[in-house]
Short mmCIF file of C-alpha atoms and ligand atoms in Angstrom, two decimals:
data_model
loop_
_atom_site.label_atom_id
_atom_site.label_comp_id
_atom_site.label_asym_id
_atom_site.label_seq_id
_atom_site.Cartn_x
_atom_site.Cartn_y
_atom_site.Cartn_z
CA UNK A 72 -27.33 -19.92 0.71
CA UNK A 73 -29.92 -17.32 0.97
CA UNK A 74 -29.92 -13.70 0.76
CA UNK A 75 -30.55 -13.12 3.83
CA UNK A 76 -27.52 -15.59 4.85
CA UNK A 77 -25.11 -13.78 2.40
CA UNK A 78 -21.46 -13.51 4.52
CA UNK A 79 -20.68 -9.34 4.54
CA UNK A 80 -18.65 -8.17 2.22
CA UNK A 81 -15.04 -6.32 2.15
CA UNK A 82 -15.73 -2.79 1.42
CA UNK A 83 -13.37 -0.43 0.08
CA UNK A 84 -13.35 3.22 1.67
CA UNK A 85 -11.41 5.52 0.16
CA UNK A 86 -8.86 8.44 1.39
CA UNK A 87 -7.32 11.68 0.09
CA UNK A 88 -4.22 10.65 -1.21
CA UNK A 89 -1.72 12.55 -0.34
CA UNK A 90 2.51 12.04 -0.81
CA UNK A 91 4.74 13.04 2.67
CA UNK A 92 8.14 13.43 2.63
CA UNK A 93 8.92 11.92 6.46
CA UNK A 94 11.73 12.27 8.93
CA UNK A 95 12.89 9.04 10.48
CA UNK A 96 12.49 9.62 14.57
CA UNK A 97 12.95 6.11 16.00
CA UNK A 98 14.78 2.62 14.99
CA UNK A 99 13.93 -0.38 16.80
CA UNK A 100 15.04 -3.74 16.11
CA UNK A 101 11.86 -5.50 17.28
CA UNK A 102 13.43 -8.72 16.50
CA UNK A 103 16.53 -10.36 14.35
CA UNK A 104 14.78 -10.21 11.26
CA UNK A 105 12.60 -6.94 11.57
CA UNK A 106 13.33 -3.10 12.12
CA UNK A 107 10.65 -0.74 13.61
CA UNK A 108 10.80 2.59 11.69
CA UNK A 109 8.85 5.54 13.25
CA UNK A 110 8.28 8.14 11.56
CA UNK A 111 7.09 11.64 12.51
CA UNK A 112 6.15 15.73 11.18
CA UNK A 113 3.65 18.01 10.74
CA UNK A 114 2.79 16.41 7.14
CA UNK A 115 1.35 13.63 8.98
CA UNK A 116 -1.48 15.86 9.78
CA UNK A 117 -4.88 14.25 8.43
CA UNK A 118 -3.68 11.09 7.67
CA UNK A 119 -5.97 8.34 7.32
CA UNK A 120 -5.86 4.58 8.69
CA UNK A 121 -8.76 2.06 9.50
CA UNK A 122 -8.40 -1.32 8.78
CA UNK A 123 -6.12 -4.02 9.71
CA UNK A 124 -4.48 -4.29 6.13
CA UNK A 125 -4.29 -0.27 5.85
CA UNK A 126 -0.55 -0.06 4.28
CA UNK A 127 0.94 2.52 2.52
CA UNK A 128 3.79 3.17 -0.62
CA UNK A 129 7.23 3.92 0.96
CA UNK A 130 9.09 5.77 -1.90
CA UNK A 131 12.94 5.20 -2.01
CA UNK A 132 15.22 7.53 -3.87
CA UNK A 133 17.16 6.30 -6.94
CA UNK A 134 21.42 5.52 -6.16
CA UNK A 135 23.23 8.77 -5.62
CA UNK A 136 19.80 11.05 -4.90
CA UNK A 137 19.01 12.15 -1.29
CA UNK A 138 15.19 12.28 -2.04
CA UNK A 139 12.84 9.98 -3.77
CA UNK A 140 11.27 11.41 -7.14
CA UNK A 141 7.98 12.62 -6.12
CA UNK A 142 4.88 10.84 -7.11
CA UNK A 143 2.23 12.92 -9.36
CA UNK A 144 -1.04 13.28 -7.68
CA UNK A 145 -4.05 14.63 -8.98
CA UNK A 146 -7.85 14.72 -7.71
CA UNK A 147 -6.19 11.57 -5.29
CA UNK A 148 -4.93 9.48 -8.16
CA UNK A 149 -1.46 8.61 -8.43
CA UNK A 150 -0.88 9.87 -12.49
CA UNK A 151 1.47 8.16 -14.97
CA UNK A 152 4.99 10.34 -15.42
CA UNK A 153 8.33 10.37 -16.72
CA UNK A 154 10.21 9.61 -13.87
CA UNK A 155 8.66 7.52 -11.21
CA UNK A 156 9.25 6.94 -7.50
CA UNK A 157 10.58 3.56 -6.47
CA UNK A 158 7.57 2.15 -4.17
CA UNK A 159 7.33 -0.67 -2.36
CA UNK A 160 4.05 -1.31 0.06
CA UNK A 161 4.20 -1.30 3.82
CA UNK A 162 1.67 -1.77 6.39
CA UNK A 163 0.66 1.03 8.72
CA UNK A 164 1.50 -0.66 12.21
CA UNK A 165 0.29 2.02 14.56
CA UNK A 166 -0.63 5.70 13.92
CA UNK A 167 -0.36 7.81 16.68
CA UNK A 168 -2.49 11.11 16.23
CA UNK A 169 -1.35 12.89 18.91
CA UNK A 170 1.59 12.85 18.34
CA UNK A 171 1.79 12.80 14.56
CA UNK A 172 4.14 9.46 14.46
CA UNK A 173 3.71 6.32 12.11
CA UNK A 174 5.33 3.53 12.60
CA UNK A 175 6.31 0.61 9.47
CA UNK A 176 7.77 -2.59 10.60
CA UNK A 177 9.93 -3.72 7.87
CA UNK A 178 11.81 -7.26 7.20
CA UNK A 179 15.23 -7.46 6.88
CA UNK A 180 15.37 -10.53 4.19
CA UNK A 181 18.94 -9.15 2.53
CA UNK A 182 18.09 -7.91 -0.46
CA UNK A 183 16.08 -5.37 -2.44
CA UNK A 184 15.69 -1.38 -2.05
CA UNK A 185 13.65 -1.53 1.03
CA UNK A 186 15.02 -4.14 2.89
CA UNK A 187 18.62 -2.61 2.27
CA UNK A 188 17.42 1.28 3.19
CA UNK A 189 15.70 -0.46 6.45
CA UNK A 190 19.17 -2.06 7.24
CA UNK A 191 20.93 1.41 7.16
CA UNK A 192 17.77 3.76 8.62
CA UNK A 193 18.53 5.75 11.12
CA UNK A 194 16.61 8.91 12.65
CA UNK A 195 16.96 12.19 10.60
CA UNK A 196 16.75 10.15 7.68
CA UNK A 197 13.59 11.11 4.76
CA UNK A 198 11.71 8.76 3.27
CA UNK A 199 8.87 9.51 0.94
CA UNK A 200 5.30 8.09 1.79
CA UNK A 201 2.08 7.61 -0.47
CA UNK A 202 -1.54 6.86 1.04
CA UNK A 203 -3.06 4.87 2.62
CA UNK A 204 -5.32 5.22 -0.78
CA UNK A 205 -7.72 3.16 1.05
CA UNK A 206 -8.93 0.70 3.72
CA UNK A 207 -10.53 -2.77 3.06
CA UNK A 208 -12.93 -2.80 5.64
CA UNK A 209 -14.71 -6.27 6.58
CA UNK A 210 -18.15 -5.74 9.11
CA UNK A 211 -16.57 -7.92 11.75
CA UNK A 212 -19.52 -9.72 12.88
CA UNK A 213 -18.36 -13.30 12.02
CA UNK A 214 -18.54 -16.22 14.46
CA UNK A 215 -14.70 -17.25 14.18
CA UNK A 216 -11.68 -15.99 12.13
CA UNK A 217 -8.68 -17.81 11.16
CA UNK A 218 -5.81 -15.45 10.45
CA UNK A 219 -2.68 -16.60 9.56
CA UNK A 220 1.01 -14.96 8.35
CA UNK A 221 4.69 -15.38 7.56
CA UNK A 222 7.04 -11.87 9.12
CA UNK A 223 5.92 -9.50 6.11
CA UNK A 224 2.32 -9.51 7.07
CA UNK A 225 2.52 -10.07 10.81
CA UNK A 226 1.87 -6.12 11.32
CA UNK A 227 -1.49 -6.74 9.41
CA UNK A 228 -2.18 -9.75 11.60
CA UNK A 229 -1.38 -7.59 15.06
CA UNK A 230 -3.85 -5.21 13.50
CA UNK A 231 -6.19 -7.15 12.97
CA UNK A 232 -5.79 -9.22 17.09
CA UNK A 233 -6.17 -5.50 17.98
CA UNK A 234 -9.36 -4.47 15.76
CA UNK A 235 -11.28 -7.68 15.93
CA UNK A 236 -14.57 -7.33 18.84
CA UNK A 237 -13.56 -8.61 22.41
CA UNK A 238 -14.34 -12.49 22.81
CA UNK A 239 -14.44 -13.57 19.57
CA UNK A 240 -12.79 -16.72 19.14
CA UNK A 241 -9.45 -16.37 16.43
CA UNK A 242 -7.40 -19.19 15.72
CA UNK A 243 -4.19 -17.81 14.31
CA UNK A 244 -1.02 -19.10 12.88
CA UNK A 245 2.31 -17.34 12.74
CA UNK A 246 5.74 -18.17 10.11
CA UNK A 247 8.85 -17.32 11.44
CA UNK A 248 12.67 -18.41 11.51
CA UNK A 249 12.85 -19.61 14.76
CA UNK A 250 11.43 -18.65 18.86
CA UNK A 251 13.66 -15.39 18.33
CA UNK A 252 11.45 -14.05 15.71
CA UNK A 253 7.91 -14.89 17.63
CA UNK A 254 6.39 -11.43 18.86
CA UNK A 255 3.76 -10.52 21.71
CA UNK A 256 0.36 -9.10 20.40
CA UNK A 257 -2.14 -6.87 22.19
CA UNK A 258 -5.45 -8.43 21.54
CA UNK A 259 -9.01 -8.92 23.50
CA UNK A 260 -9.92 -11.81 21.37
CA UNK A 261 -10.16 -15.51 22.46
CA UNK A 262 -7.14 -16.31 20.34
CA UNK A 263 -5.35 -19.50 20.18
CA UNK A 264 -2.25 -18.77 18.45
CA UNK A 265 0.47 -20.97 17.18
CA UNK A 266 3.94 -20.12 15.85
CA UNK A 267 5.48 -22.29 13.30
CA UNK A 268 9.48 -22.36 13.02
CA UNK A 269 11.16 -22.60 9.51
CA UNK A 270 14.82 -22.94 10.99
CA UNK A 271 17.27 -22.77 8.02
CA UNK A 272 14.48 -22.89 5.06
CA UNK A 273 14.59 -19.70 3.16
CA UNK A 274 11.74 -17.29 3.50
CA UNK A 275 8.43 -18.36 1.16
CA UNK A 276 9.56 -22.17 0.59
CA UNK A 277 8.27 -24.04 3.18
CA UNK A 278 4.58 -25.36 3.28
CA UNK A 279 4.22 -25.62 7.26
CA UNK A 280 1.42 -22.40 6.76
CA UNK A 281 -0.81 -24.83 4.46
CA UNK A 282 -0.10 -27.57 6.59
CA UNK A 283 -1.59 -25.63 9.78
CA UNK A 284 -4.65 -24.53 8.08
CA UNK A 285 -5.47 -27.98 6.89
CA UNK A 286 -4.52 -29.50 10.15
CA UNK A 287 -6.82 -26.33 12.50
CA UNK A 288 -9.67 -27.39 14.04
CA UNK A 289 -12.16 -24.85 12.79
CA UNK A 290 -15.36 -24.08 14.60
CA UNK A 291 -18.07 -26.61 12.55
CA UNK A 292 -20.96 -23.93 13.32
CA UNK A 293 -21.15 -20.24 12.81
CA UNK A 294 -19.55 -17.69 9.89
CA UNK A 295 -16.03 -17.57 9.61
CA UNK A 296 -13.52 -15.63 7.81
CA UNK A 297 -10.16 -16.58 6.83
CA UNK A 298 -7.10 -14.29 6.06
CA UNK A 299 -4.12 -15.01 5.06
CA UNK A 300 -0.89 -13.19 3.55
CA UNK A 301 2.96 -14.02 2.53
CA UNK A 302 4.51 -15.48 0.02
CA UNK A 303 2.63 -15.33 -3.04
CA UNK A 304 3.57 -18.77 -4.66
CA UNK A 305 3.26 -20.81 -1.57
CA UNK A 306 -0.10 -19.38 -0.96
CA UNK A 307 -1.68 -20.50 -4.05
CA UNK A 308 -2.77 -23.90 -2.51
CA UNK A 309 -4.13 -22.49 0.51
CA UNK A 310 -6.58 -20.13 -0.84
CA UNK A 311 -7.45 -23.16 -2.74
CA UNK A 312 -8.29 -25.36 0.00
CA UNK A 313 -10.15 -22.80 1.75
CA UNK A 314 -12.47 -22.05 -1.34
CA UNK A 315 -12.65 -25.50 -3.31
CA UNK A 316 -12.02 -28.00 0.02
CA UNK A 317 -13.36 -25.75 3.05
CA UNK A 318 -15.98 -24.85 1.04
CA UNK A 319 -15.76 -21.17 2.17
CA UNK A 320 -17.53 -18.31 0.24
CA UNK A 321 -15.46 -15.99 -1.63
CA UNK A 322 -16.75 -13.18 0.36
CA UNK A 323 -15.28 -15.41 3.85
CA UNK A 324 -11.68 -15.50 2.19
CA UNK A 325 -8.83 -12.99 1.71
CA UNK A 326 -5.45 -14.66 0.90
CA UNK A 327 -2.59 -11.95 -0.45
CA UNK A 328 0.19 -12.71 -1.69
CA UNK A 329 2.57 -10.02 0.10
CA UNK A 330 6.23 -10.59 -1.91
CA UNK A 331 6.70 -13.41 -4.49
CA UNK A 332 10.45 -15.22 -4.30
CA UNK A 333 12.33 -14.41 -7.29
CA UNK A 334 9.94 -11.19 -8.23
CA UNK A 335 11.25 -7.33 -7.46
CA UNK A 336 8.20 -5.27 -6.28
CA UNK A 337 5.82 -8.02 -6.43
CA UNK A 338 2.04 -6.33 -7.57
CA UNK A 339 -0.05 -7.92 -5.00
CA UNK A 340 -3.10 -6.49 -7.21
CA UNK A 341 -1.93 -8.64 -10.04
CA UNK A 342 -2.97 -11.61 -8.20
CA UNK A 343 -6.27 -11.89 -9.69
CA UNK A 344 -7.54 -14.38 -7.21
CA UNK A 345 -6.71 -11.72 -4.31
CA UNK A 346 -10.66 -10.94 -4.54
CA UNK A 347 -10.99 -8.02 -2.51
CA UNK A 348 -7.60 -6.48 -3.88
C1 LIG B 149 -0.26 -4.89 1.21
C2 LIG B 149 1.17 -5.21 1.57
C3 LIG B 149 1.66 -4.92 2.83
C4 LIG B 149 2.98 -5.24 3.18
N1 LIG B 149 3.44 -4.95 4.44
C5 LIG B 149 4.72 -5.23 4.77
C6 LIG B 149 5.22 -4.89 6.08
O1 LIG B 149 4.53 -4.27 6.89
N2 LIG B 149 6.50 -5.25 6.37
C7 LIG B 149 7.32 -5.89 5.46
O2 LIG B 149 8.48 -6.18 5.78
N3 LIG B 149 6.87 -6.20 4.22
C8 LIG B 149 5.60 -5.87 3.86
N4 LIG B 149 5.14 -6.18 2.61
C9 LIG B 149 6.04 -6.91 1.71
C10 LIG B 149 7.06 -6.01 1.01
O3 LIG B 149 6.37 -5.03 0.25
C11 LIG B 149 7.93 -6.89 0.09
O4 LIG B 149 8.66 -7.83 0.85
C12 LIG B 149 8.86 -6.08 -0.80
O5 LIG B 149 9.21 -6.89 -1.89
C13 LIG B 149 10.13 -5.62 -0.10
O6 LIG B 149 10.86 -4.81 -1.01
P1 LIG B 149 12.45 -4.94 -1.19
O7 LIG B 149 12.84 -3.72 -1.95
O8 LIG B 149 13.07 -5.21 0.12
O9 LIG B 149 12.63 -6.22 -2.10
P2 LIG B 149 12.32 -6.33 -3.69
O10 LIG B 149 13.23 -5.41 -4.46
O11 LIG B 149 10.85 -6.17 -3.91
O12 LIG B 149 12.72 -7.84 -3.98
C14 LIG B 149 14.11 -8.23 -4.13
C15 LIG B 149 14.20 -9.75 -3.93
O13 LIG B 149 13.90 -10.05 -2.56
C16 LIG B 149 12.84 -11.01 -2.48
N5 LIG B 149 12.03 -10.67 -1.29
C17 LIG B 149 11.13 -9.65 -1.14
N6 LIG B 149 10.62 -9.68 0.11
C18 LIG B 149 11.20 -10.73 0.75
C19 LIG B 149 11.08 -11.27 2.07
N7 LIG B 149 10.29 -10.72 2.99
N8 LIG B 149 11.82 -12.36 2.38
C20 LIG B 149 12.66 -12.92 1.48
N9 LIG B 149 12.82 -12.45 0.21
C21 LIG B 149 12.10 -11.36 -0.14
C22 LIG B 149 12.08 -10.87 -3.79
O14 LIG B 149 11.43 -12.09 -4.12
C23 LIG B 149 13.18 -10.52 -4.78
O15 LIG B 149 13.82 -11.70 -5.22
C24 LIG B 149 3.83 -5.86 2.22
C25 LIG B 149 3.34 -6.13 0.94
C26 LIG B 149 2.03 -5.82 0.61
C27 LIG B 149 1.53 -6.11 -0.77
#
């Protein structure tokens, strides 16, 4: 490969970090396994979002407190403390300027802090909310992009059908329970996009995501770019197929490992093969 043929790179703009403390305004249930939270206030005001992974720290408050501790910020880096929030990431579904509202789309899997706060949310309740720190932003001038998800990163992969240019072909694979779960996306893309059913198999142990990607017929011509994100563990062998048996460049693959079965709070930057963590 030459310089000149070099695929783009991610590049990482940053934001003013800043901590809100939010008002819950809406709660839909978008489908039987996730809850659309909008939230809404002046504190929104200058709040940054730009690519399709932009997500953000929601910051829970401890058993028995009303309000989450709140984070230490200074010169827009979140500071070691005493007491610490409890955080767990969330993607930044929509942002509506105009009228100061975010919305979070959050999974209802049955445990853990966030899951069991999204079960009970209803408007008028506060929730605390850190960044986005940053955006990963990708020059989206490949040829073809294969996206693909389980329900945890589907906001990223509307995002992205929304953000990516008008015509360019996508093929795109989707992880959920079963046709209940499926969701309609907004895009102007030529996007073929499948949805794979898991039925009774719990969350993050099936292999039908691998089995897509090494079934998809990929364009053989032209730069592509492949993202992928879910369960950390079962993800392992598909960033391996696209870099050691696709062949693709490290710069042409971003697989993250969103939640990882049997971990609390997975670190998704502790995966050090995510390369453009
Ligand atoms: C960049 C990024 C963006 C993300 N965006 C979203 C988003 O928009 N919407 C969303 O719902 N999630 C999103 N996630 C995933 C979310 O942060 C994790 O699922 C998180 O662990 C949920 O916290 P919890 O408190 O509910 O569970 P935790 O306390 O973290 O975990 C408790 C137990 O539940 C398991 N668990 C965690 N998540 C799931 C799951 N989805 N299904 C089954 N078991 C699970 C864990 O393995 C653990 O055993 C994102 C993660 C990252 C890194």
């Amino acid at each position: 490969m030459t310089v000149d043929t070099l695929p783009p790179r991610m590049r990482i703009v940053r934001h003013p970090l800043k901590y809100r403390l939010l008002e819950v305004r809406k709660v839909d249930r978008i489908t039987p396994s996730t809850v659309r939270v909008t939230f809404g206030g002046e504190e929104l005001e200058g709040f940054c979002e730009q690519a399709p992974t932009d997500h953000v720290k929601l910051c829970f408050a401890e058993d028995g407190a009303e309000l989450p501790v709140e984070p230490v910020v200074v010169n827009d880096t979140w500071m070691d403390a005493p007491v610490e929030p409890i955080t767990r990431d969330y993607t930044v579904r929509h942002y509506r300027r105009d009228t100061r509202e975010l919305d979070v789309d959050m999974v209802l899997h049955g445990r853990g802090v966030a899951s069991s706060w999204a079960e009970r949310a209803e408007p008028g309740m506060r929730l605390g909310v850190l960044g986005p720190r940053g955006s990963e932003v990708l020059p989206m001038v490949h040829d073809w992009y294969l996206l693909a998800a389980e329900e945890t990163a589907l906001p990223a992969l509307a995002r992205w059908l929304e953000k990516l240019p008008a015509g360019v072909r996508v093929i795109a694979f989707a992880e959920v329970a079963g046709p209940e779960d499926e969701q309609e996306f907004r895009t102007a893309t030529d996007l073929t996009m499948t949805w794979l059913h898991r039925g009774s198999a719990p969350a993050g142990t099936t292999d039908l995501l691998e089995r897509a990607i090494r079934a998809a017929e990929l364009p053989a011509d032209g730069l592509g770019f492949a993202w992928v994100a879910g369960e950390a563990t079962s993800l392992k062998p598909v960033r391996r197929y696209l870099r050691r048996e696709l062949g693709l460049a490290k710069e042409q693959v971003d697989v993250d490992g969103y939640w990882k079965r049997g971990v609390e709070n997975h670190d998704h930057h502790e995966d050090e093969e995510h390369e453009h963590a």
